[in-house]
């Protein structure tokens, strides 16, 4: 593969390799972002940190769209690590050299890795972005990783994830009500039916939505979540 990858280790060293396979031997604990988020006057994006429930740690992002991507990752796939700005990819296209920094590298619980770029839909077709996406896809295929370009999710999915993200922390009373809610979900009821006489609403609702966030109870993600929504066991 005609590409060079630069990574920053936590001990301060920088590794640059012509054969990107050395990435397979590095874990989330070995690496740090190749650059940190900055704040300056008149900047267009707002960097901050998102608390990922699966990792029980903060992961920084550079835009609200990247924050939404982190929510989707936390909700969507079992993972053990996420590194923002994981490396710099130097690659050749049409005889010219370019460089690009992907947005996230994800370590999944099944041992696989996912490389992610995040761009608004209106910028996806820009030639320089398409060129960078192809280079990242080529790298991912070379390393047997998965690759994804993330943009704005559909409005209904975004609303559902945003709602459930508010319940992603382990709630008080979980041990008291989780078993009953899971047993009731096995009959594929509506939410209203499942919650009837399940317990005091201030305690039961956080446990129920936490179970939805953890994907122990499922629902149709593409339909707006309401009391009439059907739920079932995963």
mmCIF file of C-alpha atoms in Angstrom, residues 68-69 71-73 75-76 150-165 213 215 218-225:
data_model
loop_
_atom_site.group_PDB
_atom_site.id
_atom_site.type_symbol
_atom_site.label_atom_id
_atom_site.label_comp_id
_atom_site.label_asym_id
_atom_site.label_seq_id
_atom_site.Cartn_x
_atom_site.Cartn_y
_atom_site.Cartn_z
ATOM 1 C CA UNK A 68 -23.769 12.658 17.572
ATOM 2 C CA UNK A 69 -21.458 10.102 16.004
ATOM 3 C CA UNK A 71 -23.666 8.759 20.730
ATOM 4 C CA UNK A 72 -24.432 6.415 17.844
ATOM 5 C CA UNK A 73 -21.285 4.414 18.501
ATOM 6 C CA UNK A 75 -25.595 3.043 21.425
ATOM 7 C CA UNK A 76 -24.941 0.975 18.335
ATOM 8 C CA UNK A 150 -20.840 9.316 9.136
ATOM 9 C CA UNK A 151 -23.143 12.267 8.428
ATOM 10 C CA UNK A 152 -26.366 13.531 9.977
ATOM 11 C CA UNK A 153 -28.584 10.594 11.004
ATOM 12 C CA UNK A 154 -32.279 10.573 10.012
ATOM 13 C CA UNK A 155 -34.276 12.949 12.265
ATOM 14 C CA UNK A 156 -36.284 10.174 13.935
ATOM 15 C CA UNK A 157 -33.226 8.089 14.767
ATOM 16 C CA UNK A 158 -31.457 11.184 16.064
ATOM 17 C CA UNK A 159 -34.422 12.037 18.313
ATOM 18 C CA UNK A 160 -34.584 8.498 19.710
ATOM 19 C CA UNK A 161 -30.852 8.312 20.442
ATOM 20 C CA UNK A 162 -30.784 11.786 21.982
ATOM 21 C CA UNK A 163 -33.647 10.831 24.284
ATOM 22 C CA UNK A 164 -32.126 7.540 25.393
ATOM 23 C CA UNK A 165 -28.662 9.054 25.820
ATOM 24 C CA UNK A 213 -30.076 2.186 25.704
ATOM 25 C CA UNK A 215 -30.136 -2.840 23.872
ATOM 26 C CA UNK A 218 -35.351 -3.437 21.646
ATOM 27 C CA UNK A 219 -37.693 -1.228 19.624
ATOM 28 C CA UNK A 220 -37.959 0.062 16.072
ATOM 29 C CA UNK A 221 -35.232 2.717 15.951
ATOM 30 C CA UNK A 222 -36.671 4.281 12.792
ATOM 31 C CA UNK A 223 -40.045 5.072 14.387
ATOM 32 C CA UNK A 224 -40.369 7.825 16.982
ATOM 33 C CA UNK A 225 -40.412 6.334 20.464
#
